[in-house]
Short mmCIF file of C-alpha atoms in Angstrom, two decimals:
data_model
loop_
_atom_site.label_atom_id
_atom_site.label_comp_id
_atom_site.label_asym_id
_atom_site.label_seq_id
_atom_site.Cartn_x
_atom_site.Cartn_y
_atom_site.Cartn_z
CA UNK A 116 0.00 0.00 0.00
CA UNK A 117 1.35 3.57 -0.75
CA UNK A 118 0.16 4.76 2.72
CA UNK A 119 3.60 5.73 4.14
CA UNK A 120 6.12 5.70 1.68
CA UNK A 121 4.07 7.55 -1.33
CA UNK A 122 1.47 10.07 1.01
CA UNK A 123 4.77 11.39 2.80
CA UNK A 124 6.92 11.48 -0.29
CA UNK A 125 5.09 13.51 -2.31
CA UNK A 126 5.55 16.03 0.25
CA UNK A 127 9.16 15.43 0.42
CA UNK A 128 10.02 14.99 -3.42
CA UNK A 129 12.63 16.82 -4.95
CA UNK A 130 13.54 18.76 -7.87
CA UNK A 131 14.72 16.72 -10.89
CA UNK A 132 18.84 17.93 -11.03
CA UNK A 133 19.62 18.63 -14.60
CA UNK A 134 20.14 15.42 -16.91
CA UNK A 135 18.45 13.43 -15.04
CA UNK A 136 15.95 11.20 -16.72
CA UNK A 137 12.80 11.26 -17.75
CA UNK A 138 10.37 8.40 -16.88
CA UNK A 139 7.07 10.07 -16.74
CA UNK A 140 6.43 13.09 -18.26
CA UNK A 141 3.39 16.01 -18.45
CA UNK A 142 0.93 14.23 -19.01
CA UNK A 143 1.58 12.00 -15.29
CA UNK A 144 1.67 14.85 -13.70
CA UNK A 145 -1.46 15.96 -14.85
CA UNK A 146 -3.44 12.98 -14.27
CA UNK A 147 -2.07 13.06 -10.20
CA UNK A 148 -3.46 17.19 -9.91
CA UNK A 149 -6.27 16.16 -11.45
CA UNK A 150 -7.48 13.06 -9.39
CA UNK A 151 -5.91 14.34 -5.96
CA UNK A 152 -8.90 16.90 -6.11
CA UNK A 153 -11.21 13.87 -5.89
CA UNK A 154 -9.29 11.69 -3.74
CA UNK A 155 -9.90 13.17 -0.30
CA UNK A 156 -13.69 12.41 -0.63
CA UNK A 157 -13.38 9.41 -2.35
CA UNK A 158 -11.14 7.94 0.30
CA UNK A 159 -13.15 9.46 2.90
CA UNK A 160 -16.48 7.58 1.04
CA UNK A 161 -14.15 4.11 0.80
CA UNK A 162 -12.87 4.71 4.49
CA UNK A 163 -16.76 5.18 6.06
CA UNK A 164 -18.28 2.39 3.92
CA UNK A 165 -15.00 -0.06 4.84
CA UNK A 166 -15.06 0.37 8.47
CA UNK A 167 -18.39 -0.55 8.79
CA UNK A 168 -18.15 -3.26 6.88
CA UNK A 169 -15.18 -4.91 8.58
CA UNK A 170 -16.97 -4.15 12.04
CA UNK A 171 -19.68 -6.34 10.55
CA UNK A 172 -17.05 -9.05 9.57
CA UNK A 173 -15.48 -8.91 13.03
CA UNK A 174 -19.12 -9.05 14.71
CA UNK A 175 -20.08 -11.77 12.58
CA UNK A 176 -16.63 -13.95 12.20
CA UNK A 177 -16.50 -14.04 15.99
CA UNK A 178 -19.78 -15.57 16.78
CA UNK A 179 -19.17 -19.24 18.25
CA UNK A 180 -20.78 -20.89 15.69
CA UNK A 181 -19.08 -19.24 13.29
CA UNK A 182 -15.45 -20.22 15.21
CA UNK A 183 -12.55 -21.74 12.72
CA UNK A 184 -8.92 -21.08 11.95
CA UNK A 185 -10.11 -19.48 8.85
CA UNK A 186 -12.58 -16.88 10.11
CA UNK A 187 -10.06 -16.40 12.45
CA UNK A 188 -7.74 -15.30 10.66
CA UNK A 189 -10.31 -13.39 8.54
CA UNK A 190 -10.80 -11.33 11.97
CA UNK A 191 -7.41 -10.54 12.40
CA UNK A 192 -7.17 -9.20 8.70
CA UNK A 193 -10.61 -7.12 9.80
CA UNK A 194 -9.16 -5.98 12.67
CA UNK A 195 -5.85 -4.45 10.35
CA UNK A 196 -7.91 -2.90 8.04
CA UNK A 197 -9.73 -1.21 10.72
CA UNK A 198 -6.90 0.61 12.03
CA UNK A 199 -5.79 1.36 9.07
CA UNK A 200 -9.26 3.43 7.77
CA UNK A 201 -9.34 4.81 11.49
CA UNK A 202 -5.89 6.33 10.82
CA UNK A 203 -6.26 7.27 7.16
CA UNK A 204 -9.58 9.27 7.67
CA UNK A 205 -8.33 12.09 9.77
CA UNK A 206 -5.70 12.29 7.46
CA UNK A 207 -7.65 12.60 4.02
CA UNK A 208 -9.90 15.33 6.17
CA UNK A 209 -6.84 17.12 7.05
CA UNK A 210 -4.74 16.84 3.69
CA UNK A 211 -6.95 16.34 0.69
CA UNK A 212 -9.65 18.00 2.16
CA UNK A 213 -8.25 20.61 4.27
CA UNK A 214 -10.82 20.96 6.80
CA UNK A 215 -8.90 22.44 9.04
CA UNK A 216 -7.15 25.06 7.65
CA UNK A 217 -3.75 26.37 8.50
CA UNK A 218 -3.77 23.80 11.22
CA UNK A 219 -2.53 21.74 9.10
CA UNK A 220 1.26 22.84 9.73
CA UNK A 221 1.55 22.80 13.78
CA UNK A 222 3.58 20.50 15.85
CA UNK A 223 0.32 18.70 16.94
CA UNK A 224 -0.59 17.65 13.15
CA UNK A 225 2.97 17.11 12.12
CA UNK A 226 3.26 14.05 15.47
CA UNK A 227 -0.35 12.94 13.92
CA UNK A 228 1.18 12.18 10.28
CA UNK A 229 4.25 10.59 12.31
CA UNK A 230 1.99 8.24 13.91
CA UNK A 231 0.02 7.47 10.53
CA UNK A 232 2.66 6.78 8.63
CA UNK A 233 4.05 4.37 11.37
CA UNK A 234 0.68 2.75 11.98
CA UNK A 235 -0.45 2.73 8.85
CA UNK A 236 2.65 0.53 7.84
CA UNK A 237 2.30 -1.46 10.46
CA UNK A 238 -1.38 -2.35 10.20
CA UNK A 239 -1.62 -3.18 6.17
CA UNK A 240 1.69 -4.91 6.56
CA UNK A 241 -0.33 -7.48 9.59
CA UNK A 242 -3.04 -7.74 6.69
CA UNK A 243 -0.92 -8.76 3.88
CA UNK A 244 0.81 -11.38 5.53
CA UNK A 245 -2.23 -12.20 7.02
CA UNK A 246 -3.82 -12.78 3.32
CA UNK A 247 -0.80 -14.56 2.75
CA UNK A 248 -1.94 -17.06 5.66
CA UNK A 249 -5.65 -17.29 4.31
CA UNK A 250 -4.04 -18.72 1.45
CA UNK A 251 -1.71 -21.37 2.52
CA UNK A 252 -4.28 -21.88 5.41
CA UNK A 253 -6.90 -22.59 2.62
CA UNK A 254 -4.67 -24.90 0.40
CA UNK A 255 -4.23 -26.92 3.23
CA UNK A 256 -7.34 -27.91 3.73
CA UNK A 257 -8.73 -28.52 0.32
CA UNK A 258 -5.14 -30.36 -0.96
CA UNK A 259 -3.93 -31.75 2.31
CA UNK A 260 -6.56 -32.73 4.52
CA UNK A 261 -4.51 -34.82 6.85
CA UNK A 262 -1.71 -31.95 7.64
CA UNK A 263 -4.64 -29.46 7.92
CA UNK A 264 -6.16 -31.23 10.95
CA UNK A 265 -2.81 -31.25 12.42
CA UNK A 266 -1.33 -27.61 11.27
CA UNK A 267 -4.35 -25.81 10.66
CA UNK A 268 -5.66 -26.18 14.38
CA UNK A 269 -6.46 -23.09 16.31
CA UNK A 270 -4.14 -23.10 18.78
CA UNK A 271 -1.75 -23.40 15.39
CA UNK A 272 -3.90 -20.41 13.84
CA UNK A 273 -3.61 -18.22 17.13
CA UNK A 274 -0.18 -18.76 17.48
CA UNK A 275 0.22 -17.66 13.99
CA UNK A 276 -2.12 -14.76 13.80
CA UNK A 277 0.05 -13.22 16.94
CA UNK A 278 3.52 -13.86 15.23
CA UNK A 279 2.52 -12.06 12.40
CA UNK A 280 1.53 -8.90 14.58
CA UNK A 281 4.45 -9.10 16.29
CA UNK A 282 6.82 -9.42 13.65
CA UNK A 283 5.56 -6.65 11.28
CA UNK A 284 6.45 -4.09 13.10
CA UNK A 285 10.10 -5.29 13.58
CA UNK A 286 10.26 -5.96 9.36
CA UNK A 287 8.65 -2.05 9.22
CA UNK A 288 11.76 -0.98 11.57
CA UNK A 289 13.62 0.94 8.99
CA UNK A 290 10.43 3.37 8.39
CA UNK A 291 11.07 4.42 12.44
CA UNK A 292 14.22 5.83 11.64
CA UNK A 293 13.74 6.63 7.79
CA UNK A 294 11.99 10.06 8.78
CA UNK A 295 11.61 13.05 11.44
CA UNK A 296 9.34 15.90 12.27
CA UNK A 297 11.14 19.33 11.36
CA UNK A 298 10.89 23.00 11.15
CA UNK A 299 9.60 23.50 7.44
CA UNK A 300 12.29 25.96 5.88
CA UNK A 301 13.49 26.96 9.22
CA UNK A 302 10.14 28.71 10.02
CA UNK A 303 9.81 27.27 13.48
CA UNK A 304 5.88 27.97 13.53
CA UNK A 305 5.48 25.01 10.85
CA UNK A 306 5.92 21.58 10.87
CA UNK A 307 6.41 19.01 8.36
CA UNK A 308 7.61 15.03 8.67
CA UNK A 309 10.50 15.04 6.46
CA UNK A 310 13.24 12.38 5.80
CA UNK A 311 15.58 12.10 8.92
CA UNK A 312 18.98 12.73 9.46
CA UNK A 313 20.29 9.84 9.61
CA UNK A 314 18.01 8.51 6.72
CA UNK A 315 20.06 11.37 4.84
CA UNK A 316 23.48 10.26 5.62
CA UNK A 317 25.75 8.30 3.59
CA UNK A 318 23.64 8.76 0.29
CA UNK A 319 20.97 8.19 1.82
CA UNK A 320 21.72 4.27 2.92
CA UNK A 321 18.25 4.10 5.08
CA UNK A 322 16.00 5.61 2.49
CA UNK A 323 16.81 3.38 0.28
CA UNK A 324 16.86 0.03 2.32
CA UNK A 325 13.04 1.25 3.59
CA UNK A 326 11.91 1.44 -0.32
CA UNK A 327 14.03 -2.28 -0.44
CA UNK A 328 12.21 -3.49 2.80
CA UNK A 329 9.27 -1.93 1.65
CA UNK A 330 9.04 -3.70 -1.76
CA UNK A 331 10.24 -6.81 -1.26
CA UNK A 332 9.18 -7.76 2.06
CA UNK A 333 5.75 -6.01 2.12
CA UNK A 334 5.04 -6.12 -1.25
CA UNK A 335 6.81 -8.79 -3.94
CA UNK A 336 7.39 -11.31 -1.57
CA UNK A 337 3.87 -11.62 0.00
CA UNK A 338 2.68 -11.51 -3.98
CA UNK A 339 4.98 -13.98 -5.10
CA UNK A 340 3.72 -16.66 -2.25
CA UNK A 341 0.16 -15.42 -2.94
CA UNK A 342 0.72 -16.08 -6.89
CA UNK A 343 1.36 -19.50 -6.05
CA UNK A 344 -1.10 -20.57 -4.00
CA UNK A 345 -3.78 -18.84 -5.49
CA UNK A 346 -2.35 -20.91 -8.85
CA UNK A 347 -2.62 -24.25 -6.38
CA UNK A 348 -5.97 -23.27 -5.60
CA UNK A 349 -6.96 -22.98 -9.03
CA UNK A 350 -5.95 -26.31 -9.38
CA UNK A 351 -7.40 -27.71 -6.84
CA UNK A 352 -10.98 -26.06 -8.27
CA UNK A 353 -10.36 -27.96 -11.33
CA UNK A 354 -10.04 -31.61 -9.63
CA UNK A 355 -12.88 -30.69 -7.76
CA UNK A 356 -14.80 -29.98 -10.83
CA UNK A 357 -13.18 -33.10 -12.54
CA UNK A 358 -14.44 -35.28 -9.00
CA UNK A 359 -17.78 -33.72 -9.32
CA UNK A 360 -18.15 -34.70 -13.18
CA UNK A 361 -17.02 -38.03 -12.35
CA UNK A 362 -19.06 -38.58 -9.49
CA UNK A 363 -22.63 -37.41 -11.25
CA UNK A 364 -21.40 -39.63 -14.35
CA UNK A 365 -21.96 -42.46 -11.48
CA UNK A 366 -25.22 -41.23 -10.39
CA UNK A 367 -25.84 -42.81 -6.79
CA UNK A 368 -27.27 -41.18 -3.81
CA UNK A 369 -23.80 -41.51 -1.97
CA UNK A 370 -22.35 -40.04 -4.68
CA UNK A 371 -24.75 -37.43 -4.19
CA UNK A 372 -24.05 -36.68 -0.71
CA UNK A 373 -20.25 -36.30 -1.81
CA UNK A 374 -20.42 -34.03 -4.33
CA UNK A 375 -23.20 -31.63 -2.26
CA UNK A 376 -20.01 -31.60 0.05
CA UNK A 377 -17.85 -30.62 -2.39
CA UNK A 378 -20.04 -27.79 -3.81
CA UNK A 379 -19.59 -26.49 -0.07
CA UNK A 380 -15.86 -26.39 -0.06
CA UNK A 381 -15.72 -25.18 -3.72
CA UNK A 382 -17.78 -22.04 -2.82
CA UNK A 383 -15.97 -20.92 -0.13
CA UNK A 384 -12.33 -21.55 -2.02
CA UNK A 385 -13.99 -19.43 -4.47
CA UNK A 386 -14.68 -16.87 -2.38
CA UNK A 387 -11.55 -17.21 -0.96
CA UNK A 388 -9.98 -16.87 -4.25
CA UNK A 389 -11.60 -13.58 -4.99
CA UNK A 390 -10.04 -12.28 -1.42
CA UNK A 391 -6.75 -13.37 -2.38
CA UNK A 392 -6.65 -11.88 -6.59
CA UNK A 393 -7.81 -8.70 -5.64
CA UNK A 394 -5.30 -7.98 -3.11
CA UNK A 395 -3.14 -9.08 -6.01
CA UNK A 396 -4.57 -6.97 -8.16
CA UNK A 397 -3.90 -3.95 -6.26
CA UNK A 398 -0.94 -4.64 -4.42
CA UNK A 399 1.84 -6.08 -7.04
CA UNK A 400 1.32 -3.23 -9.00
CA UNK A 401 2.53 -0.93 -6.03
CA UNK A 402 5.08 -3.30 -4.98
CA UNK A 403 6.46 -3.31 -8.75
CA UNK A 404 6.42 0.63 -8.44
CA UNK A 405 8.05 0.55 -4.71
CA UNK A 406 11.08 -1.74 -6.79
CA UNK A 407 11.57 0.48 -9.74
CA UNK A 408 11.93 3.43 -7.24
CA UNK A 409 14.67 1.60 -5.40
CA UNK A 410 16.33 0.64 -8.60
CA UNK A 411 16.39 3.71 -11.01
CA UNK A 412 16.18 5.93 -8.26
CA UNK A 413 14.90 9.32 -7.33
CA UNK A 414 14.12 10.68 -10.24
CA UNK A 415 11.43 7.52 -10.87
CA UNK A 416 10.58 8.07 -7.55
CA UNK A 417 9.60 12.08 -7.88
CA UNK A 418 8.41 11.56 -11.19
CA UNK A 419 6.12 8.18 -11.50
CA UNK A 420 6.07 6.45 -8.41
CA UNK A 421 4.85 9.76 -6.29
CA UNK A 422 2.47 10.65 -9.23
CA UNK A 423 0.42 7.38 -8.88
CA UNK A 424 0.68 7.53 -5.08
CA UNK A 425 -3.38 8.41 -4.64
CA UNK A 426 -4.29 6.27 -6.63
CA UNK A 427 -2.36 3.70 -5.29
CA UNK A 428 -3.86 4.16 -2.01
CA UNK A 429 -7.59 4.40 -3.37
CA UNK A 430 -7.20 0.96 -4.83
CA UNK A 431 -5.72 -0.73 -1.39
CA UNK A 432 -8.55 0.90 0.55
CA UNK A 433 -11.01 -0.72 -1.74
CA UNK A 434 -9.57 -3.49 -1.28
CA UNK A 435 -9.86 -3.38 2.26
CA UNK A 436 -13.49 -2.65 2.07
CA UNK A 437 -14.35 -5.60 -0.13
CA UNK A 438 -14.25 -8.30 1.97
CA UNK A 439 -17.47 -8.34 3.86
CA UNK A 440 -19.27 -8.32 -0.12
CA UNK A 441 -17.23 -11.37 -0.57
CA UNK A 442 -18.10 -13.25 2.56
CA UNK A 443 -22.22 -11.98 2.04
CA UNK A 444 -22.80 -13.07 -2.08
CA UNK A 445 -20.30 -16.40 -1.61
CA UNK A 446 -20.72 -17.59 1.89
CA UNK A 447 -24.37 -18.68 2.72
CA UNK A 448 -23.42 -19.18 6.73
CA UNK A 449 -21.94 -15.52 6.76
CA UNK A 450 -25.11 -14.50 5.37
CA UNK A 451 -27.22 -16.22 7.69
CA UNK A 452 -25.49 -15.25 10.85
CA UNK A 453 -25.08 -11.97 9.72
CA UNK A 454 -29.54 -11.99 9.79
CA UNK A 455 -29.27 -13.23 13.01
CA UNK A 456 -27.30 -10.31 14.74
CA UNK A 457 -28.60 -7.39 12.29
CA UNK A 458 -32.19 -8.35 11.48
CA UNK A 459 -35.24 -8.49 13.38
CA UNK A 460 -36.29 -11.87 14.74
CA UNK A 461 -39.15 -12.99 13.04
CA UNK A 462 -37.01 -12.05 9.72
CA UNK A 463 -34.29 -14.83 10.45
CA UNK A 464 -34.53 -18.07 8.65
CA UNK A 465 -35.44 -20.90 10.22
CA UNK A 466 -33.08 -23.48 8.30
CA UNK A 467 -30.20 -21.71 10.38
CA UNK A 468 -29.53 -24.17 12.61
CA UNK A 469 -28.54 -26.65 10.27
CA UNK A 470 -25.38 -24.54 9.28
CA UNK A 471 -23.46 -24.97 12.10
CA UNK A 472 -23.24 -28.84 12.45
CA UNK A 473 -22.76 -29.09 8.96
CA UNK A 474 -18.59 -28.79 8.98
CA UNK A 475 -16.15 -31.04 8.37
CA UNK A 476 -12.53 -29.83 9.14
CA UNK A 477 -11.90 -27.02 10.93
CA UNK A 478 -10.42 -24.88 8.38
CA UNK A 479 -13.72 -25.82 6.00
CA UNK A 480 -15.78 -23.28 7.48
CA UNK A 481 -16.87 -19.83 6.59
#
């Protein structure tokens, strides 16, 4: 996500020096003036609608009958994306749409974009490695049943989701020290985060290894392990649709039985699915950017990688919002617990109590 590294560096970017390249030209520039007039709102609109989505997903994912590794870890991932929209709202208010005014440059605001650039990192950093999880948790337990009743546990799950939270914020280390809160131009009355001193010294040796860290480790990494498993999943669709052919070619009742079961755990590895390619979607482009940058330098940096920084950020907030439509149109159980909190009574379907002895493995249910 271009949270940190993009929000802050556009606000820190430099002049091109002369014969330097160029990698993106007018027109880039153009496009970023003309959509950061519509961002604010439109992140403010994706923040609002996201948040109370993923407070559904929490509310519903932690009911008992609802408890599994996998909506487990779903409810950590909520959980990250909420802090991240909680963090990014005040921000598009006081940035993009400047509700407050010359505020905007005081030591108070300036320890505020500190903490969200810190936070923010932190936070979507616990929910990509988190997605990473769903995935791997998933292919487990459609290719592997018998490891998945042994590693796919929840003791195994809650020991996981916890590692993850603690170790993001030691692999987002180098952002702590990358940059600073000082005077802007030596006017001590204003405020700005810019890049540290020690993230300046020795050409800039920590800048650079935070856009390394950044890319690789929050960004390519995650997307290469995703790529593959989402490409195993795939594949294990196919069988299943192969089994299911197979099985109805047969035509007996227990054959019936079996492939109704199937049709269960294909749905929600579809829905699954859907999770895991739109994070791809909108995250390997950014970590492709975040690469470049650290490659060809500052002048990609300042020229492209800065440009497309909104719109970067739009995309990974929608993609934190989408989750909850995914678990409502794919998973029927979601759906029906999510009647039970939210809707009156006498509106709840009776059937419901048949979803929650239905399971097999623990990792099966959504």
């Amino acid at each position: 996500m271009a949270l940190v590294v993009a929000e802050l560096s556009r606000n820190l970017s430099r002049a091109p020096s002369d014969g330097e390249p160029t990698y993106c030209g007018a027109e880039m520039a153009a496009f970023s003036d003309l959509y950061r007039r519509a961002h604010g709102y439109l992140a403010l609109a994706t923040c609002l609608f996201g948040l109370t989505t993923n407070l559904f997903s929490i509310a519903v994912l932690t009911r008992k009958t609802m408890a599994s590794p996998t909506n487990a870890i779903q409810t950590g991932l909520a959980v990250a994306d909420v802090m991240v929209m909680l963090m990014y709202i005040p921000f598009a208010l006081h940035y993009y749409v400047e509700a407050f005014g010359e505020s905007r440059h005081t030591y108070a605001w300036a320890v505020y974009t500190l903490a969200f650039v810190h936070v923010t990192q932190v936070f979507h950093t616990v929910s990509i490695w988190l997605t990473v999880a769903l995935a791997v948790w998933r292919y487990l337990a459609i290719g592997h049943p018998s490891l998945n009743r042994e590693w796919c546990s929840m003791r195994n799950t809650f020991v996981s989701i916890v590692s993850v939270y603690i170790a993001c914020p030691v692999i987002c280390a180098p952002t702590y020290l990358t940059y600073a809160i000082t005077p802007e131009r030596g006017d001590q009355q204003r405020f700005v985060v810019n890049f540290s001193e020690l993230s300046q010294r020795h050409d800039r040796l920590l800048e650079k290894l935070n856009f390394w860290v950044y890319s690789v480790h929050v960004k390519l990494l995650p997307c290469a392990i995703l790529t593959i498993f989402s490409s195993c999943l795939i594949s294990e669709l196919y069988k299943a649709k192969r089994r299911k052919a197979s099985l109805l070619r047969r035509s007996t009742a227990g054959a019936a039985k079996v492939s109704a079961a199937e049709r269960h755990a294909v749905r929600t590895t579809r829905m699954l699915l859907a999770v895991l390619l739109l994070f791809l979607a909108t995250e390997l482009p950014q970590g492709v950017l975040s690469l470049l940058s650290g490659v060809l330098g500052k002048g990609f940096h300042d020229q492209c990688y800065n440009k497309l920084g909104d719109l970067m950020d739009i995309l990974a907030l929608v993609n934190s919002s989408m989750n909850f439509i995914f678990y409502c149109s794919m998973s029927s159980q979601f759906r029906m617990t999510f009647s039970s909190l939210f809707r009156p009574a006498r509106w709840v379907p009776r059937p419901f109590k048949t979803a929650q002895t239905t399971e097999g493995t623990e990792c099966t249910r959504v």
